[in-house]
PDB file of C-alpha atoms in Angstrom:
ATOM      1  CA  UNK A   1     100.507 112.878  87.406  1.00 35.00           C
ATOM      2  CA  UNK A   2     100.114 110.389  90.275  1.00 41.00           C
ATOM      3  CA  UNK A   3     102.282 110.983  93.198  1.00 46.00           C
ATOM      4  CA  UNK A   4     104.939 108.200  93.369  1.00 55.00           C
ATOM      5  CA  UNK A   5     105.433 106.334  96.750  1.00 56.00           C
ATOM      6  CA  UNK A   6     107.311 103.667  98.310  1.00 54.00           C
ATOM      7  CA  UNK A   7     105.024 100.626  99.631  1.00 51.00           C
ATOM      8  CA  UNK A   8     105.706  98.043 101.701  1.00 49.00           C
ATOM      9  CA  UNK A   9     103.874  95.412 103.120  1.00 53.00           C
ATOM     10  CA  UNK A  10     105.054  93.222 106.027  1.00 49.00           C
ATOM     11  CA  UNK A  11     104.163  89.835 107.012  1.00 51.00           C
ATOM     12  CA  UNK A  12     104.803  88.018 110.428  1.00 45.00           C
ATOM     13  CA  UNK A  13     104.599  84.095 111.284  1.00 42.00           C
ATOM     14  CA  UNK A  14     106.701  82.780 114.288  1.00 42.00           C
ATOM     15  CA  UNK A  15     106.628  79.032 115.277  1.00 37.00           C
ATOM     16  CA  UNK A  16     108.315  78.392 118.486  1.00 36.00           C
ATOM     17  CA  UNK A  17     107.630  74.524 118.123  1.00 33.00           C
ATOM     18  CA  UNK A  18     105.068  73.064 119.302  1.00 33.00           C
ATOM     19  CA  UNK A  19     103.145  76.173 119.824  1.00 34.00           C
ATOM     20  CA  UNK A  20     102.204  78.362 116.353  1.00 38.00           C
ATOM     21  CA  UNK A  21     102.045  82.495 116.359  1.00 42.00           C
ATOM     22  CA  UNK A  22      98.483  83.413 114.068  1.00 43.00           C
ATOM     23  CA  UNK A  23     100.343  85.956 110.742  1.00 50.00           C
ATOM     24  CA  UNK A  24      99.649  89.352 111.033  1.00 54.00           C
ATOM     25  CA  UNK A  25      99.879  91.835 108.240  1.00 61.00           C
ATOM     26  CA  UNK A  26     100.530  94.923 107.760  1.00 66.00           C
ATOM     27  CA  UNK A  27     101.212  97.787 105.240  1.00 75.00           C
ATOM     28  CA  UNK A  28     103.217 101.507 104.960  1.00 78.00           C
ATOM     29  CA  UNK A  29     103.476 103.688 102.375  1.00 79.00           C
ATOM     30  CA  UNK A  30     105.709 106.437 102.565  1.00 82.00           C
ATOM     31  CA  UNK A  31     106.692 109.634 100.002  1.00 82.00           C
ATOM     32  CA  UNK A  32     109.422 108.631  97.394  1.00 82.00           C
ATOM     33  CA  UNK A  33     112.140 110.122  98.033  1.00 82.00           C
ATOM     34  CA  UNK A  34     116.413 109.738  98.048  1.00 88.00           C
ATOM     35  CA  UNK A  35     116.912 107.438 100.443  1.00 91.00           C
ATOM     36  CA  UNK A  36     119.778 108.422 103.090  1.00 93.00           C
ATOM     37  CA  UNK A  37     123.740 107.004 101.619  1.00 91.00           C
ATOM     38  CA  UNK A  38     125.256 105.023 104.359  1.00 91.00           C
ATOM     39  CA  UNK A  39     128.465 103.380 103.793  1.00 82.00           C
ATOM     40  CA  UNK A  40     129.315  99.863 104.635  1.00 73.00           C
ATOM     41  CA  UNK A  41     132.546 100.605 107.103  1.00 83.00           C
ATOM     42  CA  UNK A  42     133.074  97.613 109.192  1.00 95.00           C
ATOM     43  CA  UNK A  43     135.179  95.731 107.518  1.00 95.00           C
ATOM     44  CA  UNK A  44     135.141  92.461 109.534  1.00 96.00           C
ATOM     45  CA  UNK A  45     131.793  91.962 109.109  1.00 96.00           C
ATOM     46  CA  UNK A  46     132.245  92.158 105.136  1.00 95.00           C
ATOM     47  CA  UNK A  47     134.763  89.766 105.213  1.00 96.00           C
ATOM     48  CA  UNK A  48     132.030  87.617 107.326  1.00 97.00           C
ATOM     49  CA  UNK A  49     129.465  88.023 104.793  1.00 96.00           C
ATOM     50  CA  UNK A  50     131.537  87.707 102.043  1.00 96.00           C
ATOM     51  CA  UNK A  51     133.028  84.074 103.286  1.00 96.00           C
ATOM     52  CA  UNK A  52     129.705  83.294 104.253  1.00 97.00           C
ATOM     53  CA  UNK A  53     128.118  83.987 100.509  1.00 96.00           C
ATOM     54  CA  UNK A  54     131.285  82.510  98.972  1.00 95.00           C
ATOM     55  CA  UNK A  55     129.115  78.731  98.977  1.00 93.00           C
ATOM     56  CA  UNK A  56     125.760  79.993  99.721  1.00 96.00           C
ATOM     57  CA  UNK A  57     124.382  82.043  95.811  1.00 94.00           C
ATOM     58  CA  UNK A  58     121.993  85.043  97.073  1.00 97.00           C
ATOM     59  CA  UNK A  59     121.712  88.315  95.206  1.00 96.00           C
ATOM     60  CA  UNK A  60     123.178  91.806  96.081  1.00 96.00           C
ATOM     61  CA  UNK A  61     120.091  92.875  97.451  1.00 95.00           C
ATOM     62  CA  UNK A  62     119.891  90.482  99.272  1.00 98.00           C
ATOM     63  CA  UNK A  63     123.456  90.325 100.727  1.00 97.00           C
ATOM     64  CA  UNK A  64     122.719  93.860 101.859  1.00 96.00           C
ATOM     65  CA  UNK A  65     120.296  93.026 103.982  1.00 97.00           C
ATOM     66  CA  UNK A  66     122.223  90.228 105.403  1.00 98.00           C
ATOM     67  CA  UNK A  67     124.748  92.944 106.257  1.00 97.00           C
ATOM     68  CA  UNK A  68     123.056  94.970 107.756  1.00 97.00           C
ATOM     69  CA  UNK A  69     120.762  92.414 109.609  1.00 98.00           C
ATOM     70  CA  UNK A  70     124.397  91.298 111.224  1.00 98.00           C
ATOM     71  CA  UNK A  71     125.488  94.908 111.843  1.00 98.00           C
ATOM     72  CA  UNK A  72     122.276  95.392 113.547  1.00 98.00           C
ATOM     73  CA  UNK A  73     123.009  92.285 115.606  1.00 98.00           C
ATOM     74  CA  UNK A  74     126.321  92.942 116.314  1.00 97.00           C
ATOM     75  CA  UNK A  75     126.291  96.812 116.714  1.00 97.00           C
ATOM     76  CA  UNK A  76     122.624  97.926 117.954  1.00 98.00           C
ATOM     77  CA  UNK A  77     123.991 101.153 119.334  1.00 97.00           C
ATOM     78  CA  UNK A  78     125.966 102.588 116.213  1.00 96.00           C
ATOM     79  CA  UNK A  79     123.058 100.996 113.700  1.00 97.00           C
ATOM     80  CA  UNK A  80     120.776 102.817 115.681  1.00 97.00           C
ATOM     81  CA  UNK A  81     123.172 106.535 115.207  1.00 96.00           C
ATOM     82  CA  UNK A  82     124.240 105.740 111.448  1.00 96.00           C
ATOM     83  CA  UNK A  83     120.859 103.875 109.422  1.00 97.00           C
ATOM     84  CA  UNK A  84     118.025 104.299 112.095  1.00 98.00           C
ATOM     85  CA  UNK A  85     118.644 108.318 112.477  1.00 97.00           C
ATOM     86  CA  UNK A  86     119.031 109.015 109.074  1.00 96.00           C
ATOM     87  CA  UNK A  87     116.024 106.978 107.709  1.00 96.00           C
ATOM     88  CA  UNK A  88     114.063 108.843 110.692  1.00 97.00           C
ATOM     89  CA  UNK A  89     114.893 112.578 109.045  1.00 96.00           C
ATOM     90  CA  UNK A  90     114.802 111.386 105.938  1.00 94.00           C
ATOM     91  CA  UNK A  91     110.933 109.969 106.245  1.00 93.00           C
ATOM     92  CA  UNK A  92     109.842 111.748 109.228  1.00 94.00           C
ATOM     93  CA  UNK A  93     106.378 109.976 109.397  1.00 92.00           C
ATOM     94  CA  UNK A  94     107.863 106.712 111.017  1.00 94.00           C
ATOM     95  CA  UNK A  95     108.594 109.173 114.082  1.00 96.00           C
ATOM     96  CA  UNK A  96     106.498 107.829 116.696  1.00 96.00           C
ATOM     97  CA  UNK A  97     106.505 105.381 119.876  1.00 97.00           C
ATOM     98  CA  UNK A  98     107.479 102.388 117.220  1.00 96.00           C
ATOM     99  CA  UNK A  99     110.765 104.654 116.870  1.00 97.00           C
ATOM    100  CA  UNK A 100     110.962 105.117 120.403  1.00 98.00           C
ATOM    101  CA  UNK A 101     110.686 101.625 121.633  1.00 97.00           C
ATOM    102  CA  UNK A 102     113.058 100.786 119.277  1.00 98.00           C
ATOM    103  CA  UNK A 103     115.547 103.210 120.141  1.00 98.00           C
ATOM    104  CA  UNK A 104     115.457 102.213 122.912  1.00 97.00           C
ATOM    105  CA  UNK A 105     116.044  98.582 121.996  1.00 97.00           C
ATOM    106  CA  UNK A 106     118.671  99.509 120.834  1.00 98.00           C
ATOM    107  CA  UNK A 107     120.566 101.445 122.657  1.00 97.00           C
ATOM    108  CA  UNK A 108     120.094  99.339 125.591  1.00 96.00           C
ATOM    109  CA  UNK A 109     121.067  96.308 124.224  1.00 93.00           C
ATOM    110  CA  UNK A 110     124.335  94.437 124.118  1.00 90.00           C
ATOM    111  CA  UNK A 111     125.823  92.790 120.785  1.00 93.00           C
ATOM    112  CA  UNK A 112     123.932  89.340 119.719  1.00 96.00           C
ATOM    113  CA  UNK A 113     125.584  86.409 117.594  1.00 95.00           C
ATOM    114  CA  UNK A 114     125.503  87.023 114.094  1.00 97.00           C
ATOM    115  CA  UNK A 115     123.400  85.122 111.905  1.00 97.00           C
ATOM    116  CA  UNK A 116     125.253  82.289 110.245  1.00 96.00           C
ATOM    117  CA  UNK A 117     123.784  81.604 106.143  1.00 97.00           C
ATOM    118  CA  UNK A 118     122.402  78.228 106.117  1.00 95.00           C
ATOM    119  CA  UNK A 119     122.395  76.742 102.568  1.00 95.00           C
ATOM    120  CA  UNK A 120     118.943  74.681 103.650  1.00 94.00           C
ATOM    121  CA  UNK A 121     117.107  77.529 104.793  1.00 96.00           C
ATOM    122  CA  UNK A 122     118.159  79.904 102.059  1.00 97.00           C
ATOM    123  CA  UNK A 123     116.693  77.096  99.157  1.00 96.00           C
ATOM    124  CA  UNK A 124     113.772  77.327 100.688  1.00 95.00           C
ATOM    125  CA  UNK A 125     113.338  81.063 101.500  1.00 96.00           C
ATOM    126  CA  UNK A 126     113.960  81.036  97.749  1.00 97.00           C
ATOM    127  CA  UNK A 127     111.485  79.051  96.475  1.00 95.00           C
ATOM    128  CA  UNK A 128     108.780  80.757  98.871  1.00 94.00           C
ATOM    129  CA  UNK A 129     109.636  83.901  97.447  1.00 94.00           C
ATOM    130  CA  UNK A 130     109.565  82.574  93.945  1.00 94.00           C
ATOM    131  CA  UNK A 131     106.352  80.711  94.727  1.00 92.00           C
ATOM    132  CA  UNK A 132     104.789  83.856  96.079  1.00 88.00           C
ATOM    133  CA  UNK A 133     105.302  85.843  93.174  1.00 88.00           C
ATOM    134  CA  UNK A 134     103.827  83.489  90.471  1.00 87.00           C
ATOM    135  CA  UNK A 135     100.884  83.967  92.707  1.00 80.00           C
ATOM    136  CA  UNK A 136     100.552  87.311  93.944  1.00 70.00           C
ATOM    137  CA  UNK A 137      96.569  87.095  95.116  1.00 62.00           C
ATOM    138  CA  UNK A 138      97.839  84.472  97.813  1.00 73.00           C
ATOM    139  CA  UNK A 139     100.801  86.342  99.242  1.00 77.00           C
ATOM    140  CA  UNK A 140     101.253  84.934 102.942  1.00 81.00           C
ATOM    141  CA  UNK A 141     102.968  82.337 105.118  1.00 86.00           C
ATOM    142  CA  UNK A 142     101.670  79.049 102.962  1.00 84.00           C
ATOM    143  CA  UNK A 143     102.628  78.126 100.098  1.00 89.00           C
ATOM    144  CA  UNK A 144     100.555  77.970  96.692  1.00 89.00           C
ATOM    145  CA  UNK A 145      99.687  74.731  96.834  1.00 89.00           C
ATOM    146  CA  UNK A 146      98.847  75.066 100.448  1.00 88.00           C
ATOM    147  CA  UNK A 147     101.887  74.276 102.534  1.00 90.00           C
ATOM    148  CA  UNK A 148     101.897  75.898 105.690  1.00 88.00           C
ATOM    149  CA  UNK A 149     105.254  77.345 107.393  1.00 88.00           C
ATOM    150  CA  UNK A 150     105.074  74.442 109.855  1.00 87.00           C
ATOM    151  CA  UNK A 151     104.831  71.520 106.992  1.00 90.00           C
ATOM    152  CA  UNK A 152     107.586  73.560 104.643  1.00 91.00           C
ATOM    153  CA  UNK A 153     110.756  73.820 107.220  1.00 89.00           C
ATOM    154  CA  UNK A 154     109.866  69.914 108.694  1.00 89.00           C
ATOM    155  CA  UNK A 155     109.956  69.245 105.330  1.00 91.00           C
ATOM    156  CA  UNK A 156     113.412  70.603 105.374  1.00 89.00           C
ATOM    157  CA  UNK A 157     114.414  69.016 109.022  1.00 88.00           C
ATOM    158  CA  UNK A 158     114.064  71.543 111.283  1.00 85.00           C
ATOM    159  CA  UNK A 159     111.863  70.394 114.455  1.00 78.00           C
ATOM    160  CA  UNK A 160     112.880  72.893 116.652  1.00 76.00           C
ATOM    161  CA  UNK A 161     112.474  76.945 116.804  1.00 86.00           C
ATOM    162  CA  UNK A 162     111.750  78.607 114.034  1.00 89.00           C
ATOM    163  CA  UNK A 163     110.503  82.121 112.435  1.00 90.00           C
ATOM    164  CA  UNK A 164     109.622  83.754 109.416  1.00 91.00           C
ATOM    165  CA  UNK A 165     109.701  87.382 108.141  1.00 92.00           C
ATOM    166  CA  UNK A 166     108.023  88.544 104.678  1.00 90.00           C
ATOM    167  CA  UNK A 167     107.909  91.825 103.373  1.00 87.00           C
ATOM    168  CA  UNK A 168     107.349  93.130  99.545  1.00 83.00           C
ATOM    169  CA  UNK A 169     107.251  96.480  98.284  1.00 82.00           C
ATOM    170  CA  UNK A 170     109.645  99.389  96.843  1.00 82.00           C
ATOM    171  CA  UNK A 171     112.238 100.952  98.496  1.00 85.00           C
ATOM    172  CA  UNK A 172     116.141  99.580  98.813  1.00 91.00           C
ATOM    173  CA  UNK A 173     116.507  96.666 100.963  1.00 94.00           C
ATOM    174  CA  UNK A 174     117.961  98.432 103.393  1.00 95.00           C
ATOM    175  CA  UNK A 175     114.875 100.387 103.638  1.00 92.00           C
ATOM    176  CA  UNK A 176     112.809  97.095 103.885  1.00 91.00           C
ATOM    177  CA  UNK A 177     114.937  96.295 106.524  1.00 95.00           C
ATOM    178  CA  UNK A 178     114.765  99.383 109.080  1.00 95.00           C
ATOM    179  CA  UNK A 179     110.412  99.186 108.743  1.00 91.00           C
ATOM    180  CA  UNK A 180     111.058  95.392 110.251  1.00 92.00           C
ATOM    181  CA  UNK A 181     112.764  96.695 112.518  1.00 95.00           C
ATOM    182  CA  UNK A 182     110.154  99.770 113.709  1.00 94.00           C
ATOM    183  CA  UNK A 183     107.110  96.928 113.384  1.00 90.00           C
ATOM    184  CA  UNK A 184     104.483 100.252 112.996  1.00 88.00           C
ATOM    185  CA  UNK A 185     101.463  98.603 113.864  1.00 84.00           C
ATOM    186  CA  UNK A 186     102.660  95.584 115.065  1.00 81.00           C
ATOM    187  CA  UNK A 187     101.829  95.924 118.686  1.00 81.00           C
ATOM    188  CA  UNK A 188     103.642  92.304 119.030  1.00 83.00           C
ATOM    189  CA  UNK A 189     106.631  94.209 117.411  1.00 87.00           C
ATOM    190  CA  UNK A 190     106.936  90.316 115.664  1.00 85.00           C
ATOM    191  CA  UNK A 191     109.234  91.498 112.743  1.00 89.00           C
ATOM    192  CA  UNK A 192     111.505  92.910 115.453  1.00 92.00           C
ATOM    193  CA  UNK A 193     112.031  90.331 118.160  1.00 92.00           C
ATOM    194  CA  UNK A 194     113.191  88.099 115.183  1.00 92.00           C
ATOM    195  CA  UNK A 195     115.821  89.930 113.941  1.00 96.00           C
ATOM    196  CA  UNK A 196     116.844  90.646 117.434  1.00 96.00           C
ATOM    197  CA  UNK A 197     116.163  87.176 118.651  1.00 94.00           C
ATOM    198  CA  UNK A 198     119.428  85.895 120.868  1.00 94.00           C
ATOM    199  CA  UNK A 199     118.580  82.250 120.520  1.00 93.00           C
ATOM    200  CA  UNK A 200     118.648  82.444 116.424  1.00 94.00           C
ATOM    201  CA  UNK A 201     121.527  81.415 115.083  1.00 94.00           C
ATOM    202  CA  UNK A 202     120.714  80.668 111.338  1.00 95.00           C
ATOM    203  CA  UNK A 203     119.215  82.612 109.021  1.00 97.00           C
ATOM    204  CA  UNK A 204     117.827  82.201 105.037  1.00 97.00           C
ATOM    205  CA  UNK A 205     117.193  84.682 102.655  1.00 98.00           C
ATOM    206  CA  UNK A 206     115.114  84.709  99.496  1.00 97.00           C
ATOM    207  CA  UNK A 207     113.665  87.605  97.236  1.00 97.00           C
ATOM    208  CA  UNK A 208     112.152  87.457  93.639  1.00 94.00           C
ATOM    209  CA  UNK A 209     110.738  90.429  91.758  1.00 90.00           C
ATOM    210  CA  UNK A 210     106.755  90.800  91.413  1.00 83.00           C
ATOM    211  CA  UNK A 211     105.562  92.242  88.169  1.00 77.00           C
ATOM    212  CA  UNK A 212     105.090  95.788  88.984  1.00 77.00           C
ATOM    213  CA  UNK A 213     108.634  95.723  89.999  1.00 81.00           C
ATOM    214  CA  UNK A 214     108.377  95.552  93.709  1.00 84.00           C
ATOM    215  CA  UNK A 215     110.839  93.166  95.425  1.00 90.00           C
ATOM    216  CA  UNK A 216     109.707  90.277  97.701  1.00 90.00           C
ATOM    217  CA  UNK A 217     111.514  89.209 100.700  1.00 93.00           C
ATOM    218  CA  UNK A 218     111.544  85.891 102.616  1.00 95.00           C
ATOM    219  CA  UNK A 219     113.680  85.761 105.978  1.00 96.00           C
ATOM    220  CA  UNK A 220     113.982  82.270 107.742  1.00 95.00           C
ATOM    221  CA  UNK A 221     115.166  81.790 110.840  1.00 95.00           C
ATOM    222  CA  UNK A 222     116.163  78.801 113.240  1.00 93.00           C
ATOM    223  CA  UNK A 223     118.165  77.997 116.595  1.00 87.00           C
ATOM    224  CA  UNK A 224     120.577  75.144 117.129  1.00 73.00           C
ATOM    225  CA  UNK A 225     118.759  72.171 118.034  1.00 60.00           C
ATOM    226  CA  UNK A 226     119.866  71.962 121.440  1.00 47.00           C
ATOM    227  CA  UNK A 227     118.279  75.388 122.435  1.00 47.00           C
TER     228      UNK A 227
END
């Protein structure tokens, strides 16, 4: 019997307008296994994601990424003691100087903003990640019928700073979530400076299933225009 595994592959494209980031890629594969339980406790921040999702549809995995994303943000010293920790005894092989460094992140970093949902961004996360898996073979930054980052969020209006985040594989999203955040083999650590950007204040999220039941994930991010 073949030896089950979670996968995940990670893809990184920041635009900082009107200089461009080149994608990188990147994949991990780690033993299945229970993933650790961690509670949702802070109850402020549900009540932020739930007013925030009461206009804005996005599914549950998704909303627990956004959760966590903002808890992240908000709390980068407890995230690191109650979901980092835990993830890094449960799945020992992500030990290493990615976990260091961003440990250390962590723990020496104050609380950022939290991420507003923005209805525009979140339609088109959407239909990249719907896009992406009607065409698996082509799985990047552009679109099928070759729209680059750059061309889809003017498209949408945004002129200013903006980032993406993919990532597709097995695993909860809250997994997903915690390898963005250790960037293995991302010596640009990309994934990471994203989700911990300070000047990001909006945030999309898309995800669509691929046929052999991994989950893709599209996270868009932009600033106010005045920054």
């Amino acid at each position: 019997m073949k030896n089950k595994s979670f996968h995940v592959k990670q893809l990184l494209l920041l635009i900082l307008f009107p200089s461009i980031a080149f994608p990188q890629f990147a994949s991990i594969s780690l033993p299945f296994k229970k993933e650790p339980i961690i509670e949702k406790k802070d109850t402020s921040l549900l009540r932020f994601i739930e007013t925030k999702t009461q206009n804005i549809v996005i599914s549950d995995n998704l909303k627990t990424m956004y959760y966590w994303l903002n808890f992240a943000r908000k709390y980068p010293k407890s995230f690191n003691t109650i979901v980092l920790r835990p993830y890094l005894l449960a799945f020992p092989q992500l030990n290493g100087v990615y976990a260091e460094s961003l440990q250390k992140d962590l723990v020496s970093r104050s609380g950022l903003p939290l991420l507003n949902l923005n209805a525009t961004l979140t339609i088109m996360a959407q239909e990249h990640a719907t896009d992406m898996t009607k065409h698996k073979t082509n799985i990047g930054h552009s679109s099928s019928n070759g729209q680059t980052f750059a061309d889809r969020i003017r498209a949408y209006g945004i002129n200013y700073c903006a980032g993406e985040n993919l990532s597709f594989g097995s695993g909860s999203p809250l997994l997903q979530l915690v390898l963005l955040f250790l960037d293995i083999n991302y010596t640009s650590l990309g994934h990471r400076k994203s989700l911990l950007n300070p000047i990001y204040t909006e945030i999309g999220l898309g995800d669509a299933l691929l046929s052999d039941g991994e989950v893709f994930y599209v996270q868009d991010f932009s600033c106010s225009p005045s920054q």
